[in-house]
Tab-separated table of C-alpha atoms and ligand atoms in Angstrom:
chain	number	residue	atom	x	y	z
A	742	MET	CA	-25.773	4.091	-29.300
A	743	SER	CA	-22.825	2.537	-27.492
A	744	GLU	CA	-19.454	4.111	-28.329
A	745	LYS	CA	-16.774	2.203	-30.196
A	746	ALA	CA	-13.144	2.750	-31.135
A	747	GLU	CA	-11.710	1.531	-34.409
A	748	LEU	CA	-8.344	-0.076	-34.951
A	749	HIS	CA	-7.048	-0.109	-38.514
A	750	PHE	CA	-4.425	-2.753	-39.181
A	751	ASN	CA	-3.241	-4.440	-42.390
A	752	GLY	CA	-6.267	-3.193	-44.295
A	753	ASN	CA	-8.770	-4.485	-41.730
A	754	VAL	CA	-10.895	-2.450	-39.313
A	755	TYR	CA	-11.561	-3.826	-35.832
A	756	GLU	CA	-14.300	-2.300	-33.699
A	757	LEU	CA	-13.513	-2.127	-29.992
A	758	PRO	CA	-16.197	-1.322	-27.405
A	759	ILE	CA	-15.728	1.667	-25.081
A	760	VAL	CA	-16.409	1.101	-21.381
A	761	THR	CA	-17.451	4.189	-19.376
A	762	GLY	CA	-17.075	4.433	-15.585
A	763	THR	CA	-19.371	6.328	-13.207
A	764	GLU	CA	-16.987	9.305	-13.213
A	765	ASN	CA	-17.058	9.256	-17.031
A	766	GLU	CA	-13.619	7.689	-17.376
A	767	LYS	CA	-13.381	5.860	-20.683
A	768	ALA	CA	-11.512	2.691	-21.599
A	769	ILE	CA	-11.126	0.688	-24.787
A	770	ASP	CA	-12.096	-2.915	-24.139
A	771	ILE	CA	-9.437	-4.975	-25.931
A	772	SER	CA	-10.352	-8.329	-24.364
A	773	LYS	CA	-11.407	-9.826	-27.739
A	774	LEU	CA	-8.702	-8.087	-29.815
A	775	ARG	CA	-6.356	-11.061	-30.057
A	776	ALA	CA	-9.125	-13.450	-31.066
A	777	GLN	CA	-10.254	-10.994	-33.777
A	778	SER	CA	-6.898	-9.792	-35.111
A	779	GLY	CA	-4.029	-11.822	-33.613
A	780	LEU	CA	-2.747	-8.629	-31.966
A	781	ILE	CA	-2.056	-8.047	-28.298
A	782	THR	CA	-1.358	-4.699	-26.607
A	783	LEU	CA	2.030	-3.921	-25.042
A	784	ASP	CA	2.315	-1.651	-22.000
A	785	TYR	CA	5.412	-1.962	-19.754
A	786	GLY	CA	4.496	-1.371	-16.112
A	787	PHE	CA	0.784	-1.301	-17.063
A	788	LYS	CA	1.037	2.486	-17.278
A	789	ASN	CA	-2.034	2.723	-19.484
A	790	THR	CA	-3.839	-0.546	-18.848
A	791	GLY	CA	-6.977	-1.041	-16.783
A	792	SER	CA	-6.846	-4.498	-15.205
A	793	THR	CA	-10.385	-4.471	-13.803
A	794	SER	CA	-13.427	-2.326	-13.103
A	795	SER	CA	-13.757	-1.541	-9.422
A	796	ALA	CA	-16.307	0.225	-7.190
A	797	ILE	CA	-13.930	0.827	-4.265
A	798	THR	CA	-11.666	3.832	-4.837
A	799	PHE	CA	-11.856	6.738	-7.257
A	800	LEU	CA	-8.713	8.651	-8.012
A	801	ASP	CA	-8.207	11.565	-10.401
A	802	GLY	CA	-4.477	12.174	-10.622
A	803	GLU	CA	-4.787	15.418	-12.584
A	804	LYS	CA	-7.219	17.020	-10.117
A	805	GLY	CA	-5.702	15.409	-6.999
A	806	ILE	CA	-8.979	13.672	-6.032
A	807	LEU	CA	-9.075	10.534	-3.866
A	808	ARG	CA	-12.352	8.998	-2.660
A	809	TYR	CA	-13.162	5.718	-0.927
A	810	ARG	CA	-16.629	4.444	-1.938
A	811	GLY	CA	-17.516	8.022	-2.965
A	812	TYR	CA	-16.393	9.735	0.256
A	813	SER	CA	-13.492	12.190	-0.059
A	814	ILE	CA	-10.229	11.409	1.702
A	815	GLU	CA	-10.241	14.862	3.318
A	816	GLU	CA	-13.631	14.232	5.022
A	817	LEU	CA	-12.725	10.711	6.097
A	818	ALA	CA	-9.347	11.794	7.533
A	819	GLU	CA	-11.081	14.578	9.454
A	820	ASN	CA	-14.182	12.752	10.744
A	821	SER	CA	-13.733	8.975	10.623
A	822	ASN	CA	-11.534	6.456	12.388
A	823	PHE	CA	-9.531	3.615	10.872
A	824	LEU	CA	-11.964	0.793	11.682
A	825	GLU	CA	-14.987	2.738	10.428
A	826	THR	CA	-13.117	3.547	7.186
A	827	SER	CA	-12.067	-0.120	6.922
A	828	TYR	CA	-15.721	-1.199	7.189
A	829	LEU	CA	-16.653	1.318	4.493
A	830	ILE	CA	-13.935	0.130	2.139
A	831	ILE	CA	-14.570	-3.593	2.671
A	832	TYR	CA	-18.384	-3.682	2.790
A	833	GLY	CA	-19.198	-0.642	0.621
A	834	GLU	CA	-21.206	1.535	3.038
A	835	LEU	CA	-20.553	3.472	6.230
A	836	PRO	CA	-21.726	1.240	9.105
A	837	THR	CA	-24.743	2.052	11.289
A	838	LYS	CA	-23.936	2.380	14.993
A	839	GLN	CA	-25.063	-1.214	15.552
A	840	GLU	CA	-23.027	-2.570	12.618
A	841	PHE	CA	-19.958	-0.664	13.751
A	842	ASP	CA	-20.220	-1.870	17.357
A	843	GLN	CA	-20.541	-5.471	16.167
A	844	PHE	CA	-17.550	-5.053	13.798
A	845	VAL	CA	-15.359	-3.641	16.573
A	846	LYS	CA	-16.495	-6.414	18.932
A	847	ASP	CA	-15.679	-9.109	16.353
A	848	ILE	CA	-12.237	-7.662	15.694
A	849	THR	CA	-11.470	-7.244	19.386
A	850	MET	CA	-12.371	-10.890	19.995
A	851	HIS	CA	-9.765	-12.087	17.465
A	852	THR	CA	-6.699	-10.007	18.392
A	853	MET	CA	-4.793	-12.927	19.947
A	854	VAL	CA	-2.616	-15.006	17.647
A	855	HIS	CA	-1.987	-18.707	18.110
A	856	GLU	CA	0.794	-19.254	20.657
A	857	GLU	CA	2.738	-21.350	18.108
A	858	VAL	CA	3.148	-18.263	15.910
A	859	LYS	CA	5.632	-17.217	18.573
A	860	ASN	CA	7.705	-20.327	17.808
A	861	ILE	CA	7.921	-19.273	14.171
A	862	LEU	CA	8.842	-15.745	15.250
A	863	ASP	CA	11.580	-17.117	17.485
A	864	GLY	CA	13.063	-18.884	14.454
A	865	PHE	CA	13.844	-15.555	12.770
A	866	PRO	CA	17.186	-13.945	13.525
A	867	SER	CA	16.749	-10.728	15.482
A	868	LYS	CA	17.627	-7.891	13.072
A	869	ALA	CA	15.391	-9.567	10.458
A	870	HIS	CA	13.614	-6.730	8.658
A	871	PRO	CA	10.061	-6.506	10.070
A	872	MET	CA	8.504	-6.507	6.566
A	873	GLY	CA	9.957	-9.922	5.731
A	874	VAL	CA	8.765	-11.299	9.066
A	875	LEU	CA	5.309	-9.745	8.615
A	876	SER	CA	4.861	-11.230	5.159
A	877	SER	CA	5.919	-14.685	6.410
A	878	LEU	CA	3.694	-14.657	9.483
A	879	ILE	CA	0.636	-13.436	7.598
A	880	GLY	CA	1.181	-16.235	5.052
A	881	ALA	CA	1.625	-18.666	7.948
A	882	LEU	CA	-1.907	-17.934	9.218
A	883	THR	CA	-3.164	-20.466	6.640
A	884	ALA	CA	-1.458	-23.150	8.750
A	885	PHE	CA	-3.603	-22.231	11.742
A	886	TYR	CA	-6.860	-21.661	9.849
A	887	PRO	CA	-6.895	-24.343	7.103
A	888	ASN	CA	-10.519	-23.528	6.208
A	889	ALA	CA	-9.204	-20.249	4.826
A	890	LEU	CA	-7.267	-22.192	2.169
A	891	ASP	CA	-10.418	-22.515	0.088
A	892	PRO	CA	-11.766	-19.063	-0.723
A	893	ASN	CA	-14.811	-20.659	-2.383
A	894	ARG	CA	-16.304	-21.681	0.955
A	895	SER	CA	-19.332	-19.791	2.311
A	896	ALA	CA	-19.427	-15.996	2.600
A	897	ASP	CA	-19.392	-16.445	6.393
A	898	GLU	CA	-16.138	-18.412	6.222
A	899	VAL	CA	-14.583	-15.730	4.034
A	900	ASN	CA	-15.791	-13.071	6.433
A	901	ILE	CA	-14.196	-14.757	9.419
A	902	SER	CA	-10.855	-14.702	7.535
A	903	ILE	CA	-11.365	-10.978	6.963
A	904	ILE	CA	-12.050	-10.331	10.650
A	905	ARG	CA	-9.105	-12.497	11.710
A	906	ILE	CA	-6.563	-10.821	9.483
A	907	LEU	CA	-7.698	-7.318	10.483
A	908	ALA	CA	-7.643	-8.292	14.165
A	909	LYS	CA	-4.268	-10.047	14.145
A	910	MET	CA	-2.376	-7.620	11.928
A	911	PRO	CA	-1.497	-5.123	14.752
A	912	THR	CA	-0.449	-7.998	17.038
A	913	ILE	CA	1.813	-9.565	14.405
A	914	ALA	CA	3.107	-6.147	13.291
A	915	ALA	CA	4.107	-5.228	16.866
A	916	TRP	CA	5.723	-8.654	17.312
A	917	THR	CA	7.908	-8.165	14.222
A	918	PHE	CA	9.329	-5.102	15.968
A	919	LYS	CA	9.844	-6.900	19.286
A	920	ASN	CA	11.708	-9.630	17.414
A	921	GLU	CA	13.947	-7.087	15.767
A	922	ILE	CA	14.985	-5.513	19.054
A	923	GLY	CA	15.167	-8.871	20.830
A	924	HIS	CA	12.476	-8.090	23.418
A	925	PRO	CA	9.657	-10.361	24.645
A	926	VAL	CA	6.350	-9.778	22.865
A	927	ASN	CA	3.296	-8.142	24.434
A	928	TYR	CA	-0.185	-9.613	24.195
A	929	PRO	CA	-3.130	-7.511	23.010
A	930	ASP	CA	-5.078	-5.380	25.491
A	931	ASN	CA	-8.714	-5.675	24.431
A	932	SER	CA	-9.791	-2.766	26.625
A	933	LEU	CA	-8.078	-0.440	24.144
A	934	ASP	CA	-9.073	0.763	20.692
A	935	TYR	CA	-7.304	-0.600	17.574
A	936	CYS	CA	-4.513	2.000	17.369
A	937	SER	CA	-3.908	2.364	21.130
A	938	ASN	CA	-3.683	-1.413	21.482
A	939	PHE	CA	-1.072	-1.522	18.702
A	940	LEU	CA	0.964	1.254	20.349
A	941	LYS	CA	0.861	-0.535	23.684
A	942	MET	CA	2.038	-3.822	22.128
A	943	MET	CA	4.879	-1.884	20.465
A	944	PHE	CA	6.115	0.179	23.375
A	945	SER	CA	5.131	-1.465	26.649
A	946	VAL	CA	7.965	-3.186	28.529
A	947	PRO	CA	7.528	-5.100	31.796
A	948	SER	CA	9.294	-2.420	33.845
A	949	ASP	CA	7.391	0.482	32.294
A	950	LYS	CA	3.670	0.197	31.654
A	951	TYR	CA	3.133	2.313	28.563
A	952	GLU	CA	-0.060	4.380	28.455
A	953	PRO	CA	-0.995	5.289	24.859
A	954	ASP	CA	-1.245	9.049	24.340
A	955	PRO	CA	-4.526	10.043	22.572
A	956	VAL	CA	-2.602	12.578	20.439
A	957	ILE	CA	-0.480	9.716	19.145
A	958	SER	CA	-3.332	7.257	18.565
A	959	ASN	CA	-5.415	9.952	16.797
A	960	ALA	CA	-2.502	10.756	14.502
A	961	LEU	CA	-2.030	7.056	13.822
A	962	ASN	CA	-5.731	6.679	12.976
A	963	LYS	CA	-5.403	9.478	10.441
A	964	LEU	CA	-2.264	8.018	8.874
A	965	LEU	CA	-3.873	4.593	8.510
A	966	ILE	CA	-6.991	6.123	6.901
A	967	LEU	CA	-4.810	7.979	4.374
A	968	HIS	CA	-3.153	4.703	3.356
A	969	ALA	CA	-6.279	2.514	3.422
A	970	ASP	CA	-6.719	2.031	-0.333
A	971	HIS	CA	-5.269	3.395	-3.536
A	972	GLU	CA	-6.912	1.407	-6.331
A	973	GLN	CA	-4.726	-0.729	-8.632
A	974	ASN	CA	-1.236	0.084	-7.288
A	975	CYS	CA	1.648	-2.423	-7.300
A	976	SER	CA	0.794	-4.270	-4.063
A	977	THR	CA	-2.979	-4.251	-4.645
A	978	SER	CA	-2.561	-5.569	-8.181
A	979	THR	CA	-0.333	-8.263	-6.666
A	980	VAL	CA	-3.050	-9.193	-4.158
A	981	ARG	CA	-5.648	-9.389	-6.942
A	982	VAL	CA	-3.418	-11.437	-9.253
A	983	VAL	CA	-2.415	-13.891	-6.514
A	984	GLY	CA	-6.047	-14.156	-5.367
A	985	SER	CA	-7.195	-14.726	-8.956
A	986	SER	CA	-5.612	-18.195	-8.809
A	987	HIS	CA	-8.021	-18.868	-5.877
A	988	ALA	CA	-5.185	-18.599	-3.355
A	989	SER	CA	-6.343	-17.748	0.169
A	990	LEU	CA	-6.789	-14.227	1.515
A	991	TYR	CA	-3.800	-14.746	3.825
A	992	SER	CA	-1.438	-15.806	1.024
A	993	SER	CA	-2.678	-13.024	-1.255
A	994	VAL	CA	-2.102	-10.375	1.436
A	995	SER	CA	1.281	-11.881	2.270
A	996	ALA	CA	2.275	-11.388	-1.402
A	997	GLY	CA	0.920	-7.820	-1.251
A	998	ILE	CA	3.153	-7.098	1.761
A	999	SER	CA	6.202	-8.253	-0.218
A	1000	ALA	CA	5.239	-6.033	-3.155
A	1001	LEU	CA	4.770	-3.071	-0.820
A	1002	TRP	CA	8.235	-3.503	0.687
A	1003	GLY	CA	10.189	-2.135	-2.297
A	1004	PRO	CA	11.505	1.449	-2.083
A	1005	LEU	CA	9.594	2.590	-5.175
A	1006	HIS	CA	6.330	1.694	-3.406
A	1007	GLY	CA	5.664	1.526	0.371
A	1008	GLY	CA	9.346	1.173	1.217
A	1009	ALA	CA	9.738	4.800	0.136
A	1010	ASN	CA	8.737	6.031	3.615
A	1011	GLN	CA	11.796	4.373	5.162
A	1012	ALA	CA	13.953	5.493	2.213
A	1013	VAL	CA	12.819	9.135	2.631
A	1014	ILE	CA	14.014	9.342	6.223
A	1015	GLU	CA	17.288	7.609	5.375
A	1016	MET	CA	17.757	10.111	2.541
A	1017	LEU	CA	16.948	13.125	4.746
A	1018	GLU	CA	19.372	11.863	7.375
A	1019	ALA	CA	22.080	11.361	4.758
A	1020	ILE	CA	21.520	14.947	3.544
A	1021	LYS	CA	21.698	16.250	7.117
A	1022	ASN	CA	24.898	14.323	7.858
A	1023	ASP	CA	26.351	15.599	4.594
A	1024	GLY	CA	25.941	19.222	5.751
A	1025	GLY	CA	22.343	19.828	4.591
A	1026	ASP	CA	23.176	21.035	1.055
A	1027	THR	CA	19.820	20.322	-0.644
A	1028	LYS	CA	20.988	21.747	-4.010
A	1029	LYS	CA	23.763	19.126	-4.216
A	1030	TRP	CA	21.267	16.300	-3.702
A	1031	MET	CA	18.847	17.826	-6.182
A	1032	ALA	CA	21.626	17.760	-8.770
A	1033	LYS	CA	22.216	14.069	-8.012
A	1034	ALA	CA	18.485	13.334	-8.465
A	1035	LYS	CA	18.527	15.002	-11.885
A	1036	ASP	CA	21.730	13.326	-13.086
A	1037	LYS	CA	20.762	10.434	-15.390
A	1038	ASP	CA	24.102	8.703	-14.670
A	1039	ASP	CA	23.363	8.688	-10.941
A	1040	PRO	CA	20.841	6.065	-9.740
A	1041	PHE	CA	19.779	8.358	-6.858
A	1042	ARG	CA	16.145	9.510	-6.958
A	1043	LEU	CA	14.515	12.016	-4.673
A	1044	MET	CA	12.588	9.576	-2.501
A	1045	GLY	CA	9.040	10.659	-1.659
A	1046	PHE	CA	8.751	12.559	-4.941
A	1047	GLY	CA	6.774	11.605	-8.020
A	1048	HIS	CA	3.821	9.333	-8.479
A	1049	ARG	CA	2.504	7.127	-11.254
A	1050	VAL	CA	-0.963	8.696	-11.159
A	1051	TYR	CA	-0.775	12.009	-9.289
A	1052	LYS	CA	0.589	14.574	-11.708
A	1053	ASN	CA	-0.531	17.726	-9.876
A	1054	PHE	CA	-0.477	17.005	-6.182
A	1055	ASP	CA	-1.035	14.017	-3.922
A	1056	PRO	CA	-4.042	14.904	-1.709
A	1057	ARG	CA	-2.707	12.580	0.996
A	1058	ALA	CA	0.595	14.479	1.099
A	1059	LYS	CA	-1.293	17.748	1.661
A	1060	ILE	CA	-3.167	16.308	4.668
A	1061	ILE	CA	-0.024	14.632	6.028
A	1062	LYS	CA	2.096	17.764	5.789
A	1063	LYS	CA	-0.419	19.651	7.929
A	1064	ALA	CA	-0.772	16.686	10.314
A	1065	ALA	CA	3.036	16.586	10.677
A	1066	ASP	CA	3.076	20.238	11.751
A	1067	ASP	CA	0.176	19.645	14.214
A	1068	VAL	CA	1.632	16.478	15.726
A	1069	LEU	CA	5.110	17.934	16.147
A	1070	ALA	CA	3.645	21.035	17.816
A	1071	LYS	CA	1.363	19.006	20.125
A	1072	LEU	CA	4.142	16.657	21.162
A	1073	GLY	CA	6.658	19.492	21.415
A	1074	VAL	CA	9.031	17.713	19.040
A	1075	ASN	CA	11.572	19.771	17.136
A	1076	ASP	CA	12.919	17.607	14.322
A	1077	PRO	CA	15.718	19.108	12.196
A	1078	ILE	CA	14.812	16.572	9.491
A	1079	LEU	CA	11.513	18.443	8.983
A	1080	GLU	CA	13.386	21.619	8.064
A	1081	ILE	CA	15.493	19.704	5.533
A	1082	ALA	CA	12.315	18.158	4.077
A	1083	LYS	CA	10.674	21.575	3.734
A	1084	GLY	CA	13.828	23.018	2.156
A	1085	LEU	CA	14.069	20.149	-0.304
A	1086	GLU	CA	10.403	20.460	-1.213
A	1087	GLU	CA	10.779	24.173	-1.909
A	1088	VAL	CA	13.830	23.666	-4.132
A	1089	ALA	CA	12.143	20.801	-6.018
A	1090	LEU	CA	8.844	22.610	-6.574
A	1091	ASN	CA	10.704	25.504	-8.236
A	1092	ASP	CA	13.059	23.370	-10.299
A	1093	GLU	CA	12.491	23.051	-14.068
A	1094	TYR	CA	13.300	19.285	-14.066
A	1095	PHE	CA	10.650	18.543	-11.427
A	1096	ILE	CA	8.084	20.979	-12.893
A	1097	GLU	CA	8.441	19.522	-16.400
A	1098	ARG	CA	7.981	15.960	-15.165
A	1099	LYS	CA	5.171	16.894	-12.763
A	1100	LEU	CA	7.035	15.500	-9.767
A	1101	TYR	CA	5.466	16.483	-6.432
A	1102	PRO	CA	5.850	15.232	-2.869
A	1103	ASN	CA	3.834	12.041	-2.389
A	1104	VAL	CA	2.258	10.518	0.724
A	1105	ASP	CA	5.593	9.081	1.851
A	1106	PHE	CA	7.482	12.356	1.867
A	1107	TYR	CA	6.031	13.524	5.181
A	1108	SER	CA	4.592	10.312	6.705
A	1109	GLY	CA	8.006	9.219	8.022
A	1110	ILE	CA	8.409	12.499	9.876
A	1111	ILE	CA	5.145	11.880	11.757
A	1112	TYR	CA	6.061	8.260	12.452
A	1113	ARG	CA	9.369	9.460	13.922
A	1114	ALA	CA	7.555	11.981	16.105
A	1115	LEU	CA	5.225	9.206	17.291
A	1116	GLY	CA	8.272	7.170	18.314
A	1117	ILE	CA	7.906	4.539	15.572
A	1118	PRO	CA	11.352	3.253	14.516
A	1119	THR	CA	12.370	3.764	10.871
A	1120	GLN	CA	12.448	0.081	9.915
A	1121	MET	CA	8.778	-0.178	11.002
A	1122	PHE	CA	7.522	2.570	8.675
A	1123	THR	CA	6.586	0.245	5.825
A	1124	VAL	CA	4.883	-2.095	8.304
A	1125	MET	CA	2.717	0.893	9.286
A	1126	PHE	CA	1.862	1.384	5.614
A	1127	ALA	CA	0.926	-2.318	5.385
A	1128	MET	CA	-1.368	-2.022	8.421
A	1129	GLY	CA	-3.057	0.942	6.767
A	1130	ARG	CA	-3.372	-0.692	3.338
A	1131	LEU	CA	-4.843	-3.930	4.731
A	1132	PRO	CA	-8.557	-2.984	4.337
A	1133	GLY	CA	-7.841	-1.981	0.738
A	1134	TRP	CA	-6.169	-5.302	-0.041
A	1135	ILE	CA	-9.059	-7.172	1.601
A	1136	ALA	CA	-11.731	-5.206	-0.264
A	1137	GLN	CA	-9.966	-5.615	-3.614
A	1138	TRP	CA	-9.472	-9.348	-3.072
A	1139	LYS	CA	-13.146	-9.729	-2.037
A	1140	GLU	CA	-14.393	-7.714	-5.014
A	1141	MET	CA	-12.259	-9.749	-7.412
A	1142	ARG	CA	-13.586	-13.040	-5.985
A	1143	GLU	CA	-17.230	-11.861	-5.882
A	1144	ASN	CA	-17.003	-10.752	-9.521
A	1145	ASN	CA	-15.553	-14.186	-10.302
A	1146	GLU	CA	-12.718	-12.583	-12.243
A	1147	PRO	CA	-10.535	-14.833	-14.416
A	1148	ILE	CA	-6.994	-15.747	-13.452
A	1149	GLY	CA	-4.546	-12.880	-14.047
A	1150	ARG	CA	-2.237	-13.895	-16.846
A	1151	PRO	CA	-0.719	-11.178	-19.066
A	1152	ARG	CA	0.765	-11.891	-22.481
A	1153	GLN	CA	4.196	-10.895	-23.772
A	1154	VAL	CA	6.065	-10.125	-26.953
A	1155	TYR	CA	8.839	-12.715	-27.208
A	1156	VAL	CA	12.183	-11.199	-28.286
A	1157	GLY	CA	14.554	-14.138	-27.578
A	1158	GLU	CA	16.303	-16.597	-29.927
A	1159	ASN	CA	14.385	-18.397	-32.660
A	1160	HIS	CA	14.479	-22.192	-32.634
A	1161	ARG	CA	18.032	-23.597	-32.607
A	1162	ALA	CA	19.445	-27.110	-32.316
A	1163	PHE	CA	20.770	-28.377	-28.980
A	1164	VAL	CA	24.595	-28.556	-28.861
A	1165	ASP	CA	26.213	-31.239	-26.742
A	1166	ILE	CA	28.361	-29.903	-23.856
A	1167	LYS	CA	31.542	-31.395	-25.438
A	1168	ASN	CA	31.055	-29.238	-28.539
A	1169	ARG	CA	30.235	-25.906	-26.855
B	1231	CMC	N1	13.532	11.741	-8.504
B	1231	CMC	C1	14.096	12.113	-9.692
B	1231	CMC	N2	13.545	11.876	-10.900
B	1231	CMC	C2	12.376	11.244	-10.924
B	1231	CMC	C3	11.712	10.824	-9.733
B	1231	CMC	C4	12.332	11.099	-8.500
B	1231	CMC	N3	11.765	10.727	-7.352
B	1231	CMC	N4	10.561	10.195	-10.056
B	1231	CMC	C5	10.478	10.209	-11.385
B	1231	CMC	N5	11.571	10.831	-11.907
B	1231	CMC	C6	11.832	11.118	-13.344
B	1231	CMC	C7	12.274	9.858	-14.073
B	1231	CMC	O1	13.683	9.740	-14.075
B	1231	CMC	C8	11.710	10.104	-15.453
B	1231	CMC	O2	12.532	11.055	-16.089
B	1231	CMC	P1	12.753	10.977	-17.712
B	1231	CMC	O3	11.380	11.183	-18.304
B	1231	CMC	O4	13.726	12.065	-18.004
B	1231	CMC	O5	13.307	9.601	-17.973
B	1231	CMC	C9	10.374	10.802	-15.184
B	1231	CMC	O6	10.552	11.480	-13.926
B	1231	CMC	C10	9.164	9.864	-15.100
B	1231	CMC	O7	9.467	8.865	-14.123
B	1231	CMC	P2	9.021	7.337	-14.209
B	1231	CMC	O8	9.956	6.530	-13.407
B	1231	CMC	O9	8.832	6.964	-15.660
B	1231	CMC	O10	7.584	7.419	-13.548
B	1231	CMC	P3	6.783	6.190	-12.971
B	1231	CMC	O11	5.358	6.557	-13.025
B	1231	CMC	O12	7.213	4.925	-13.633
B	1231	CMC	O13	7.314	6.097	-11.445
B	1231	CMC	C11	7.519	6.445	-9.102
B	1231	CMC	C12	6.625	6.600	-10.351
B	1231	CMC	C13	6.701	6.737	-7.855
B	1231	CMC	C14	8.001	4.969	-9.028
B	1231	CMC	C15	8.740	7.385	-9.235
B	1231	CMC	O14	8.292	8.733	-9.290
B	1231	CMC	C16	9.750	7.207	-8.090
B	1231	CMC	O15	10.643	6.362	-8.205
B	1231	CMC	N6	9.630	8.007	-6.988
B	1231	CMC	C17	10.485	7.823	-5.830
B	1231	CMC	C18	9.976	6.670	-4.974
B	1231	CMC	C19	8.725	7.043	-4.202
B	1231	CMC	O16	8.639	8.080	-3.568
B	1231	CMC	N7	7.745	6.112	-4.212
B	1231	CMC	C20	6.510	6.259	-3.419
B	1231	CMC	C21	5.297	6.424	-4.280
B	1231	CMC	S1	3.866	6.961	-3.315
B	1231	CMC	C22	3.515	5.634	-2.263
B	1231	CMC	C23	2.894	4.516	-2.990
B	1231	CMC	O17	1.687	4.603	-3.287
B	1231	CMC	O18	3.605	3.545	-3.257
């Protein structure tokens, strides 16, 4: 017999079906509640609301489990590469050798962006934050590929948009950085793999031909895999909601990039490094900054700590912390910021305030330290997150469209004025 929950209200009993996921997670289906009872549910920040059912990512915040399409993040970070993981996330299965080779070939063929994109780039002031430029240029792709405007075209048309956005993202991302430092852009080098090509477009200058270091591109591959999807987070929900109006993949992803930018989400990786630097410049007194983080009258939060769903540990942070040690050792980098981060982590993990609220280091706490070691400038950190999250956004958009999900349109409880008569400006 299918399970049901009961809601008792004003002497009536409403039966609500229970939906059970493949990992035995249970949800009360309230989609007919308003029609039956006139009631809606209220949940600020959607803390307890499932917006969809999805077969892409499984996450258990209490146990610290993260899996893409059933495969654990630990195994993927150890054995896969970013494009293989992207294929898995987008199409649902690990590719065969033939499928993978074709996928890589397709992406490599589309790495160039239209020359006129450079004109748009030139219109931005240098010093423009790379995230704002990235979001604009990804949205602007619709101008160059008008067929993408209609996501109801054939599956092949949709797929070509997917390949294009994956292929052009590193090129556009590297160009946002070149714009910021006022240097000429580099074109893609299709003899290189995805991550090495990105590094070369970032760091090559005409007088110094940059050769990507395999230690750096391997570390980058791992970082991108760790960020590749994270179920219904702020930016992904944004992508799904924007896409639910049948907006194009490019516009939906552009909106996702904007959502990611904020310091409570992807922007935290930049904020963490700025915070660690501020602590260092202030004399390195971690206890003083901990006190600030706990003071309710002080808006300061310990950036890189806490997570909406992970209440035990963030499995990505565990992998990243070890990767940070490995990368720094391999590259022979000695970063004093790492010591401050470790000190801060130790103080926080033993502090009653943080223990009570289950606040642990999240993925962003250590990712910035690796990015620094790889030579990536601080203002590009969130762009790196966006590059990593792209396959997740694509897969979630595709799933939402294939399931023909209705337009996203929450309700509200109105708490404003009741009806009142208009007063002419002379009498106000
Ligand atoms: N420093 C100090 N106090 C904190 C922090 C923090 N980083 N995070 C949460 N708290 C406190 C918060 O003040 C509240 O205390 P109280 O119950 O006394 O009012 C309690 O912990 C619960 O916090 P919340 O804001 O209700 O939790 P949330 O689920 O709404 O927010 C979060 C989650 C990630 C936005 C938040 O922990 C935060 O702001 N962290 C810092 C920013 C950060 O590192 N973001 C990156 C998240 S991981 C990357 C990604 O996937 O985006």
